[in-house]
Coordinates of C-alpha atoms in Angstrom, one line a residue:
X1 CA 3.2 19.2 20.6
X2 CA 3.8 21.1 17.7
X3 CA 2.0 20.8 14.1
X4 CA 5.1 20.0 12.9
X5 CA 5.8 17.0 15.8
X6 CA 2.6 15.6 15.4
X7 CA 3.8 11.8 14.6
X8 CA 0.6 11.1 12.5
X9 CA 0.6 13.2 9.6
X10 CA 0.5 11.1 6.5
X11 CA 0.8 7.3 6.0
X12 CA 3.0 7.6 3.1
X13 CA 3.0 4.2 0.6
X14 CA 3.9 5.7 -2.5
X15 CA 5.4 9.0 -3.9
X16 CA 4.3 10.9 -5.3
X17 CA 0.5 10.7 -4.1
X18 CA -2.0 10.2 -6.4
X19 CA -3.7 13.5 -5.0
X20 CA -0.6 15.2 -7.4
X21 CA -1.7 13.3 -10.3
X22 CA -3.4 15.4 -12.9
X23 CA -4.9 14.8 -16.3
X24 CA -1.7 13.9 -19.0
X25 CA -2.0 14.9 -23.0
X26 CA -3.6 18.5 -21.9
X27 CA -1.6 19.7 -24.7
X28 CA -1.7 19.7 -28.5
X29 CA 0.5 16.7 -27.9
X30 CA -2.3 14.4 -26.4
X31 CA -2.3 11.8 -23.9
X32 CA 0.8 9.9 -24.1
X33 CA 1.0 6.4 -25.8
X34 CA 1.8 3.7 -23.3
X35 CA 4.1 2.6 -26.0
X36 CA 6.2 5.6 -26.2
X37 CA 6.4 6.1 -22.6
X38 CA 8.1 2.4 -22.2
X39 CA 10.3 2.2 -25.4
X40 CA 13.8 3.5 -23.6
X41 CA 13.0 1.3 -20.4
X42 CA 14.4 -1.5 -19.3
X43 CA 11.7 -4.4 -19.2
X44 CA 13.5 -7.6 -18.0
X45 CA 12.5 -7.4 -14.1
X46 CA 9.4 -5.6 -14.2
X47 CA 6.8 -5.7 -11.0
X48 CA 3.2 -6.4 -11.9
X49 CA -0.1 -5.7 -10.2
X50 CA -3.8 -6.5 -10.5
X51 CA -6.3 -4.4 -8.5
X52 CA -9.7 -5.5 -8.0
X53 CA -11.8 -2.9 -6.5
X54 CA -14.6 -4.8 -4.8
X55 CA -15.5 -5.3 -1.2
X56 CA -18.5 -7.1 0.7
X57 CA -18.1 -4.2 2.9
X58 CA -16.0 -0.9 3.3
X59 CA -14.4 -0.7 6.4
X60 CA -15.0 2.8 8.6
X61 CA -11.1 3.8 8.2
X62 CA -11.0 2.9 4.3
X63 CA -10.5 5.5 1.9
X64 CA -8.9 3.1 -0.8
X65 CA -10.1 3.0 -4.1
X66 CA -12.4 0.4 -3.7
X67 CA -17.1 -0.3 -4.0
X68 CA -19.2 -2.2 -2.1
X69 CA -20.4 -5.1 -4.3
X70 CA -19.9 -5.8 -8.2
X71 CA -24.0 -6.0 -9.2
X72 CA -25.0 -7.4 -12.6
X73 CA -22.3 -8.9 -13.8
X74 CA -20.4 -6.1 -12.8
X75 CA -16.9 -8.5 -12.2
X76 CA -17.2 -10.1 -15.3
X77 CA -17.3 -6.9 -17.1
X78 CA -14.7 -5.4 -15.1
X79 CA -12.4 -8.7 -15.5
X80 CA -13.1 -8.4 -19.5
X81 CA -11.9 -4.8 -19.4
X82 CA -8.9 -6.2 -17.5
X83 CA -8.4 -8.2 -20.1
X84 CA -8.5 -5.8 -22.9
X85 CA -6.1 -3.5 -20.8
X86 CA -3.3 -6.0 -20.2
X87 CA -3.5 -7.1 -23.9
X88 CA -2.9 -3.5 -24.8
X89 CA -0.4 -3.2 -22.3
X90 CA 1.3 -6.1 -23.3
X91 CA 1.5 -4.6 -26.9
X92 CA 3.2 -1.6 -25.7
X93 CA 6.1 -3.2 -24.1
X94 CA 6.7 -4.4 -27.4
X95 CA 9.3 -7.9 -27.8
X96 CA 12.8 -5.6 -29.1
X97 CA 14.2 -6.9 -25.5
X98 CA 13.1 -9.3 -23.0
X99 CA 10.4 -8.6 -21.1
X100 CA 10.0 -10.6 -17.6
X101 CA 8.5 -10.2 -14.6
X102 CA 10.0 -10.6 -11.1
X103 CA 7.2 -10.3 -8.9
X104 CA 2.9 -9.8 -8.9
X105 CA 0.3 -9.0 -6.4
X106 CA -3.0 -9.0 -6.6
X107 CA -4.7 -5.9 -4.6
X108 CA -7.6 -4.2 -4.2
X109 CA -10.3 -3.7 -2.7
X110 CA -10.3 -7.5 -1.8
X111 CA -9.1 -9.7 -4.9
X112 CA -11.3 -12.4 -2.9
X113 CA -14.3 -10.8 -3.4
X114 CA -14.2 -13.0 -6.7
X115 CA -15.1 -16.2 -7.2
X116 CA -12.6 -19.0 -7.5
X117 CA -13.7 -19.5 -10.8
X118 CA -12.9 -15.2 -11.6
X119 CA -9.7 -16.1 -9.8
X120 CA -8.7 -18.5 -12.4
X121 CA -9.3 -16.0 -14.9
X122 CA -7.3 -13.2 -12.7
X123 CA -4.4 -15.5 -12.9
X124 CA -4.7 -16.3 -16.6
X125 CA -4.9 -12.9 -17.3
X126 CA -1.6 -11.8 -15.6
X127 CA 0.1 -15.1 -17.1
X128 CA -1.2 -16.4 -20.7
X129 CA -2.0 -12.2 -21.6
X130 CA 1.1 -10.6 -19.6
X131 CA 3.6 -13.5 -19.7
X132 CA 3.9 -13.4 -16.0
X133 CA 5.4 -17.1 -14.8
X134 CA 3.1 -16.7 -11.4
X135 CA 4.5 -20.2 -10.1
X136 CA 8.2 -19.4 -10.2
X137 CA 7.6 -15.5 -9.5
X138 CA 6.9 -14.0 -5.5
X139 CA 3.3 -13.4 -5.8
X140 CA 1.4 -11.6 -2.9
X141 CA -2.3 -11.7 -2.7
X142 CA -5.1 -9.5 -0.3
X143 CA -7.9 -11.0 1.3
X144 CA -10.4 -10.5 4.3
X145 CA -11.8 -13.1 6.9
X146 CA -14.9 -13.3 5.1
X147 CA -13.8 -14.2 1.6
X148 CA -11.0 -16.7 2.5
X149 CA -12.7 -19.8 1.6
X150 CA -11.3 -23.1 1.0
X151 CA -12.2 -22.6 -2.8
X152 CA -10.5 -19.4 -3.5
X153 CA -7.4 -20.4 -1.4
X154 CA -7.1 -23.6 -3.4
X155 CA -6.5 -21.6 -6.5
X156 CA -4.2 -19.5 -5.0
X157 CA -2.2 -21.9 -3.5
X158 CA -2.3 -24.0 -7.1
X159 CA -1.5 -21.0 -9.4
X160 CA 2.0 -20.0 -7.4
X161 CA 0.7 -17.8 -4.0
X162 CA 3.9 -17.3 -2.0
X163 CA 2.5 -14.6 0.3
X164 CA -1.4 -13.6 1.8
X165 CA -2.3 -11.0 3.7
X166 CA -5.3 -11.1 5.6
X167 CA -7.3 -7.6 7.5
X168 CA -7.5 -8.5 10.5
X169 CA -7.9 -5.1 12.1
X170 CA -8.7 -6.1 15.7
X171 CA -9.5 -9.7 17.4
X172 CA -11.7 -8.2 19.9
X173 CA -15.2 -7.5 18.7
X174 CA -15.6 -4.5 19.8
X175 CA -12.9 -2.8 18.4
X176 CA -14.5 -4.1 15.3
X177 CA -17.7 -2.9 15.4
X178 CA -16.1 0.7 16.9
X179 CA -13.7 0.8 13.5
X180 CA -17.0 0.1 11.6
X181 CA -15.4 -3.1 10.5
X182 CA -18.6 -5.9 10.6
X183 CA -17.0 -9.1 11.7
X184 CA -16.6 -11.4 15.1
X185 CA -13.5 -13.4 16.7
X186 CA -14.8 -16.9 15.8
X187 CA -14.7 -16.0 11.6
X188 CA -11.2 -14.6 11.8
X189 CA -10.1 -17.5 13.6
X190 CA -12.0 -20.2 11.2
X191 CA -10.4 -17.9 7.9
X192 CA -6.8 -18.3 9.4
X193 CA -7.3 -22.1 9.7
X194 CA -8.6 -22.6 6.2
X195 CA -5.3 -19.8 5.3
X196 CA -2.9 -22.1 7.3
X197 CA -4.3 -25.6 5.5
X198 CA -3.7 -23.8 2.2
X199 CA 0.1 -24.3 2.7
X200 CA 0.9 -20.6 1.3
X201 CA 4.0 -20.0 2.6
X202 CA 3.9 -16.5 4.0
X203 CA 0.6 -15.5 6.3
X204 CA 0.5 -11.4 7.0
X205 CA -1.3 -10.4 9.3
X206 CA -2.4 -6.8 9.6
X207 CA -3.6 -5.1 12.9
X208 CA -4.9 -1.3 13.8
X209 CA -4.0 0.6 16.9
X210 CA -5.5 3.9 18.1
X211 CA -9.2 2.3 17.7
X212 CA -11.4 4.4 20.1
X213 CA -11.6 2.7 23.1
X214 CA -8.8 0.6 22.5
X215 CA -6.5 0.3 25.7
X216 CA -2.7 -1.5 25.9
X217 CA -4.5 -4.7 27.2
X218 CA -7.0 -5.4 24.6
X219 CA -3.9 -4.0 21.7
X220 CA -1.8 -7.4 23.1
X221 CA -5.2 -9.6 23.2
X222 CA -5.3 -8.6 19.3
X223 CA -1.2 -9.2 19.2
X224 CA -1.0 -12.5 21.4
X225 CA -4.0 -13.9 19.6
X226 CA -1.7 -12.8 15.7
X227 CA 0.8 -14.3 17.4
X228 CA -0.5 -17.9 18.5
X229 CA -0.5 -18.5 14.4
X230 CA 3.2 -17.7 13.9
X231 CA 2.8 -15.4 10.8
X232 CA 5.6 -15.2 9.0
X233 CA 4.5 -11.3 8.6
X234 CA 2.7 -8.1 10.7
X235 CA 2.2 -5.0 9.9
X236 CA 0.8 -2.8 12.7
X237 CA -1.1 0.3 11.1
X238 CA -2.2 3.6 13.3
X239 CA -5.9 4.2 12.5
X240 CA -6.2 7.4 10.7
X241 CA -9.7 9.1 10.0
X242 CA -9.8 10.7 6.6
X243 CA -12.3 12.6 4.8
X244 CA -15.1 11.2 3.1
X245 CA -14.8 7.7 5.0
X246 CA -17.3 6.2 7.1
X247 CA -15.3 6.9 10.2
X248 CA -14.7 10.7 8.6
X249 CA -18.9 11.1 8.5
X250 CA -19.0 10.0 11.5
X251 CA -16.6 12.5 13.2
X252 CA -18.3 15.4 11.4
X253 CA -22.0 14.1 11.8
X254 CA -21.1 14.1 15.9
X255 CA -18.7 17.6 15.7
X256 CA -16.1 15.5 17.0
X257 CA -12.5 15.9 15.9
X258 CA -9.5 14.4 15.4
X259 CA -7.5 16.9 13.8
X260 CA -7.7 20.3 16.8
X261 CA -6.5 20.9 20.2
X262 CA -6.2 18.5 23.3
X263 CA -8.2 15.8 21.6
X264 CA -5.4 15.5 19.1
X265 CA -3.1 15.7 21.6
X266 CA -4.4 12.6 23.3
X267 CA -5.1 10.4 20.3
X268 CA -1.3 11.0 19.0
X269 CA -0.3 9.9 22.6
X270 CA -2.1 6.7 22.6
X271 CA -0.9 5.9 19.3
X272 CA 2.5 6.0 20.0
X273 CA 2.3 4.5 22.9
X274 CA 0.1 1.3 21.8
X275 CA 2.7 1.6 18.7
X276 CA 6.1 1.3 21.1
X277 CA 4.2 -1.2 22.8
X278 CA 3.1 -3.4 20.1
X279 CA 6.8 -2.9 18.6
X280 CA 8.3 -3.9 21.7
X281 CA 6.4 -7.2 22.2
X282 CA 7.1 -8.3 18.6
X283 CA 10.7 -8.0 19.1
X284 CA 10.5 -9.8 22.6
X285 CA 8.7 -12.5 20.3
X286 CA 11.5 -13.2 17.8
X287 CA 10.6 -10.8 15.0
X288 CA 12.5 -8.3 13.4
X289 CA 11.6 -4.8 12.5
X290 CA 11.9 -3.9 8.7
X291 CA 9.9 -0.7 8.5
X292 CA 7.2 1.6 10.9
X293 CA 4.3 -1.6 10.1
X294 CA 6.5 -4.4 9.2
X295 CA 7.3 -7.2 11.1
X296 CA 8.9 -10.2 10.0
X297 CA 9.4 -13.7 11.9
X298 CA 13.2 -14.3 12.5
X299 CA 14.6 -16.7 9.6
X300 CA 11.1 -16.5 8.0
X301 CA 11.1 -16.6 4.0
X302 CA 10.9 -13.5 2.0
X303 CA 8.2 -14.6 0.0
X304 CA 6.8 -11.4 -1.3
X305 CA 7.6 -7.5 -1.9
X306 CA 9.1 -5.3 1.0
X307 CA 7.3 -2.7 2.4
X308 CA 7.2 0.1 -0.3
X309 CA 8.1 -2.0 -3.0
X310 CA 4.8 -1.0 -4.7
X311 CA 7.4 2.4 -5.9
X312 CA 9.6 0.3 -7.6
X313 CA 10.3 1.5 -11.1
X314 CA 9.1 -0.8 -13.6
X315 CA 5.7 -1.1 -12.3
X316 CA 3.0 -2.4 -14.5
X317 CA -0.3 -1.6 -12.9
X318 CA -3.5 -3.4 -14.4
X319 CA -7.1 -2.0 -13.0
X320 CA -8.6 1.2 -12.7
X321 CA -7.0 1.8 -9.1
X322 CA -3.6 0.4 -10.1
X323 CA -0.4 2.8 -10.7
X324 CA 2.1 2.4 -12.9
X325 CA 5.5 3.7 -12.9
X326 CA 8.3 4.1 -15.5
X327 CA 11.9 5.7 -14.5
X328 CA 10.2 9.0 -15.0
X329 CA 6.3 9.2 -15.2
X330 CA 4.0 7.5 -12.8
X331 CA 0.5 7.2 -14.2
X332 CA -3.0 5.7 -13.0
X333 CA -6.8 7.0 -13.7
X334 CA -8.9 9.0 -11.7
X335 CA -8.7 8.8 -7.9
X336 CA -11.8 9.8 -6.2
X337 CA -13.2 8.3 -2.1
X338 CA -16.8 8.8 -2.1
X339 CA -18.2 5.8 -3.3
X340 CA -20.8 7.4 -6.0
X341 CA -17.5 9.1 -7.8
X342 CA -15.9 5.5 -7.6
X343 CA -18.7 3.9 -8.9
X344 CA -18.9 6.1 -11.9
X345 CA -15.1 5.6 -12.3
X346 CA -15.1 2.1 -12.1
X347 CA -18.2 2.3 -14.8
X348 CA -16.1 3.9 -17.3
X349 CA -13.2 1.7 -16.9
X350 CA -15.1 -0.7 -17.4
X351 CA -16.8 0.6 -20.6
X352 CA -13.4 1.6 -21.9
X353 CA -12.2 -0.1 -25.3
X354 CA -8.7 1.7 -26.1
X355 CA -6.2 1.1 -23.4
X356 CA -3.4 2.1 -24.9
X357 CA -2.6 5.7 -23.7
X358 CA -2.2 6.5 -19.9
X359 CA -4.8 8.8 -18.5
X360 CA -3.9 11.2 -15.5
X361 CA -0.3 11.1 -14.2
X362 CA 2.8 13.1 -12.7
X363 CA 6.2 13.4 -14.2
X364 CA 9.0 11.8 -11.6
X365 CA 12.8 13.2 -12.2
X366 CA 15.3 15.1 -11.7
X367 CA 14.7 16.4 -8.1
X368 CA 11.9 14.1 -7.6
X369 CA 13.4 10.9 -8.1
X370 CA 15.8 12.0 -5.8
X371 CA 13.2 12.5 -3.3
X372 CA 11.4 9.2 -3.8
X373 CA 14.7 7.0 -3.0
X374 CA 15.7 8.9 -0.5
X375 CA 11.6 8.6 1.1
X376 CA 11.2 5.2 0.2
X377 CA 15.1 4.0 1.0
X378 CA 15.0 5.9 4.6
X379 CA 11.6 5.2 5.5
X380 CA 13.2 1.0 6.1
X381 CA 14.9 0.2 9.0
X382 CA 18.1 -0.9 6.9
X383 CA 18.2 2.7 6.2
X384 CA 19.9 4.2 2.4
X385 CA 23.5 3.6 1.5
X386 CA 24.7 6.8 0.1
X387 CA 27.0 5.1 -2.4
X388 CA 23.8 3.5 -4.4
X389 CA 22.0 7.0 -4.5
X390 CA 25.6 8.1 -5.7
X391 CA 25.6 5.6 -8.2
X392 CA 21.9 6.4 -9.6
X393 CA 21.9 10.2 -9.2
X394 CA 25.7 10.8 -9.1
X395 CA 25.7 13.3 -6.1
X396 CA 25.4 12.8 -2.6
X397 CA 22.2 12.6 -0.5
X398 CA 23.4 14.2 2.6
X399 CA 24.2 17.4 0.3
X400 CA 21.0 17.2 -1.9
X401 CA 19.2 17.4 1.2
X402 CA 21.2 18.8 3.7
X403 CA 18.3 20.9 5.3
X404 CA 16.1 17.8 5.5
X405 CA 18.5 15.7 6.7
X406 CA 19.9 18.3 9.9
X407 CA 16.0 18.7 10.7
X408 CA 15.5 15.1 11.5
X409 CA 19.0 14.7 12.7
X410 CA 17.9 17.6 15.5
X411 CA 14.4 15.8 16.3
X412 CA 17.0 12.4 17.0
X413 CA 15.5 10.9 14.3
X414 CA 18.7 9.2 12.8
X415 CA 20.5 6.8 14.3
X416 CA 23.8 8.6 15.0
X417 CA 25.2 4.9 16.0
X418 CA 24.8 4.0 12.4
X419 CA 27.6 2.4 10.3
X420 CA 29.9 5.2 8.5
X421 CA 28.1 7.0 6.2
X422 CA 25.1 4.6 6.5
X423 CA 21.9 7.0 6.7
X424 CA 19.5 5.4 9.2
X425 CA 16.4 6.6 11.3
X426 CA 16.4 5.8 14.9
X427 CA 13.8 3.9 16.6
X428 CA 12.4 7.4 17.3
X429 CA 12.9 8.1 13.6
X430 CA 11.2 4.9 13.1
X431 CA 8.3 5.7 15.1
X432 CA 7.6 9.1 13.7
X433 CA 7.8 8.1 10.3
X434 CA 4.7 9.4 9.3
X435 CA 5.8 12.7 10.0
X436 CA 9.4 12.3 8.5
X437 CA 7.7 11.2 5.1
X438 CA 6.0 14.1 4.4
X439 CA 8.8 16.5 5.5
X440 CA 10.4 15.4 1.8
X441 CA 7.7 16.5 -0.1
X442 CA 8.5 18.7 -2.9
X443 CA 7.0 22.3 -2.7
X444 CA 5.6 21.0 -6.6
X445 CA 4.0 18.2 -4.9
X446 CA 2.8 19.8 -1.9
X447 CA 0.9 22.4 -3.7
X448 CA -1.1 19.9 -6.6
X449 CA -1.5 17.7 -3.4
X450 CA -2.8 20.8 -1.5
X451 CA -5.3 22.0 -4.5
X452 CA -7.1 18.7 -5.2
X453 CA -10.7 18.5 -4.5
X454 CA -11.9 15.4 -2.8
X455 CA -14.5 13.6 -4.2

């Protein structure tokens, strides 16, 4: 197997990666007002999302942007900064045109770290200071087994929740404790009962494969017991172990490796192969395959966004680890893993009074753009309609990226049985996404991606 076969490369949710975002305004110009950079957009179905970047623990496989804990008053200060940020926000987008928004989620970190009183205030911040309607809207909420309580599911359930999605990770213990992920059967179980007596009507449950020590026996224990609650959702995520998490420390601290040689080898193998295996039982089950890690219930209700919706354009991201993303810039603040660098981020965010110029960022068009729909369209099992790329870009994909496109067609990554014209991956395609993804990479983004130092 070949560095350029190897089916786990990158997990790509968004493009470009916030690795290729770099410091905006270096010139005389400044940082860009956010009310300039949304004047020419259109701002009558906009996507918005909250991030909340608190945890009770971090997981061994976590490098999102996300602390352990919010000490002294540490969510109320980083709510009232929230609050001063969508205000500003909301000022930018200015009231020339309408401005409405079809869909929210609340991310994180774990948005039910807070209490269900800071919950209230969560959702008054994205209605009465955004103008988002959350009760006629899809709105998509994060939580974990140990902050699902009945208190914060009542408000979620009473302010307009249409979707939750609970980390499940494993149902055997073991597997647990061996993805450094504190937590026992019995409390996942309890935290999908209180979940199921909410009445939200979409439950997503996520699941890990490639868990050291994980065999195809114990993957369908953790499958048959998702299963037995009939979630609407699953989304079936290979494990990845990335620098500067606590799995990451605990390959280097050992001189083990997951990145060299036969070990490699082996790990990729038993990922696909738990992967296929996990695909193939959900299908037997009645659900249907919309992307790589999502797994929707035959005739169940779309209640929140499609996998990589989050690149939408017309994003409004609220929240130091939030994105946002107009037709042509994608913007954010600092990015960072090691928790002392996120710490001090989330410290000046939270200290911050003037919101109303975007901090570090990349520039998406032209080529780009073109990229990024043809990534985030072919990376769904539906696959991209060349007439729709035709109609945004006005060319055609399969010239724009003819050597891409012949590569994977070689590896029998599309599906040659497609419709006319249709461009679709194969279930191989499907299952080697992760390696398709980064194949569209722009050299531009490839190199900034390439020169960032972790922290």
């Amino acid at each position: 197997m070949t560095c350029t076969t190897r089916p786990y490369q990158s997990y790509v949710y968004a493009y470009p990666h916030k690795t290729a975002y770099r410091p905006l305004g270096v010139h005389a110009t400044g940082r860009p007002l956010l009310g300039d950079l949304w004047a020419g957009e259109r701002k009558d179905a906009l996507s918005l999302y909250l991030h909340i970047p608190f945890c009770e623990v971090r997981c061994g496989f976590c490098n999102l942007f996300t602390r352990i804990g919010a000490p002294d008053e540490l969510a109320t200060r980083y709510l009232d900064a929230l609050d001063r940020q969508a205000s500003a926000v909301r000022e930018a987008l200015g009231d020339e045109g309408p401005v409405r928004f079809a869909a929210a989620a609340f991310g994180g970190g774990t948005p039910t770290f807070l209490t269900a009183g800071e919950l209230e205030r969560l959702c008054d911040i994205a209605e009465k200071r955004m103008g988002a309607d959350l009760r006629s809207v899809p709105l998509s909420v994060e939580t974990s087994p140990s902050t699902a309580t009945a208190d914060r599911l009542g408000v979620l359930a009473d302010r307009g929740t249409t979707r939750i999605s609970i980390g499940v990770q494993s149902f055997v213990d073991a597997e647990a404790r061996a993805a450094v992920r504190p937590q026992h059967r019995s409390e996942v179980e309890a935290a999908l009962g209180r979940i199921r007596d909410a009445r939200i009507p979409v439950l997503n449950i996520d699941l890990i494969y490639g868990i050291d020590g994980q065999t195809e026996e114990t993957w369908r224990t953790s499958l048959d017991a998702a299963l037995s609650w009939r979630p609407e959702e699953l989304y079936l995520y290979p494990l990845y172990v990335r620098p500067l998490t606590g799995l990451g420390r605990q390959s280097t601290s050992t001189g083990s490796t997951c990145s060299t040689g036969e070990q490699d080898a082996a790990w990729d193998e038993q990922r696909l192969r738990l992967y296929r295996a996990g695909r193939d039982h959900l299908l037997d089950q009645g659900y249907e395959q919309v992307s790589m890690r999502m797994f929707r219930r035959a005739g169940a209700p779309h209640a929140g966004p499609e996998d990589y919706a989050c690149q939408t354009d017309g994003m409004i991201g609220l929240g130091c680890g939030a994105r946002s993303y107009t037709s042509s810039l994608h913007y954010s603040f600092d990015y960072a893993v090691e928790m002392r660098e996120i710490r001090g981020i989330i410290d000046g965010f939270t200290a911050t009074e003037d919101f109303s110029r975007a901090e570090v960022g990349r520039y998406v068009d032209g080529d780009e753009a073109r990229r990024r729909h043809l990534l985030q369209s072919l990376l769904q099992a539906e696959g991209l309609r060349p007439e729709e790329y035709r109609e945004r870009f006005g060319s055609d994909p399969r010239a724009d990226f003819a050597t891409e496109l012949d590569l994977f067609a070689g590896r029998g990554w599309l599906d040659a049985s497609a419709a006319p014209g249709l461009l679709r991956l194969s279930p191989e395609g499907l299952a080697h996404s992760d390696a398709l993804g980064p194949e569209l990479f722009s050299p531009g983004v490839r190199a900034a991606m390439a020169a960032y130092e972790l922290k």
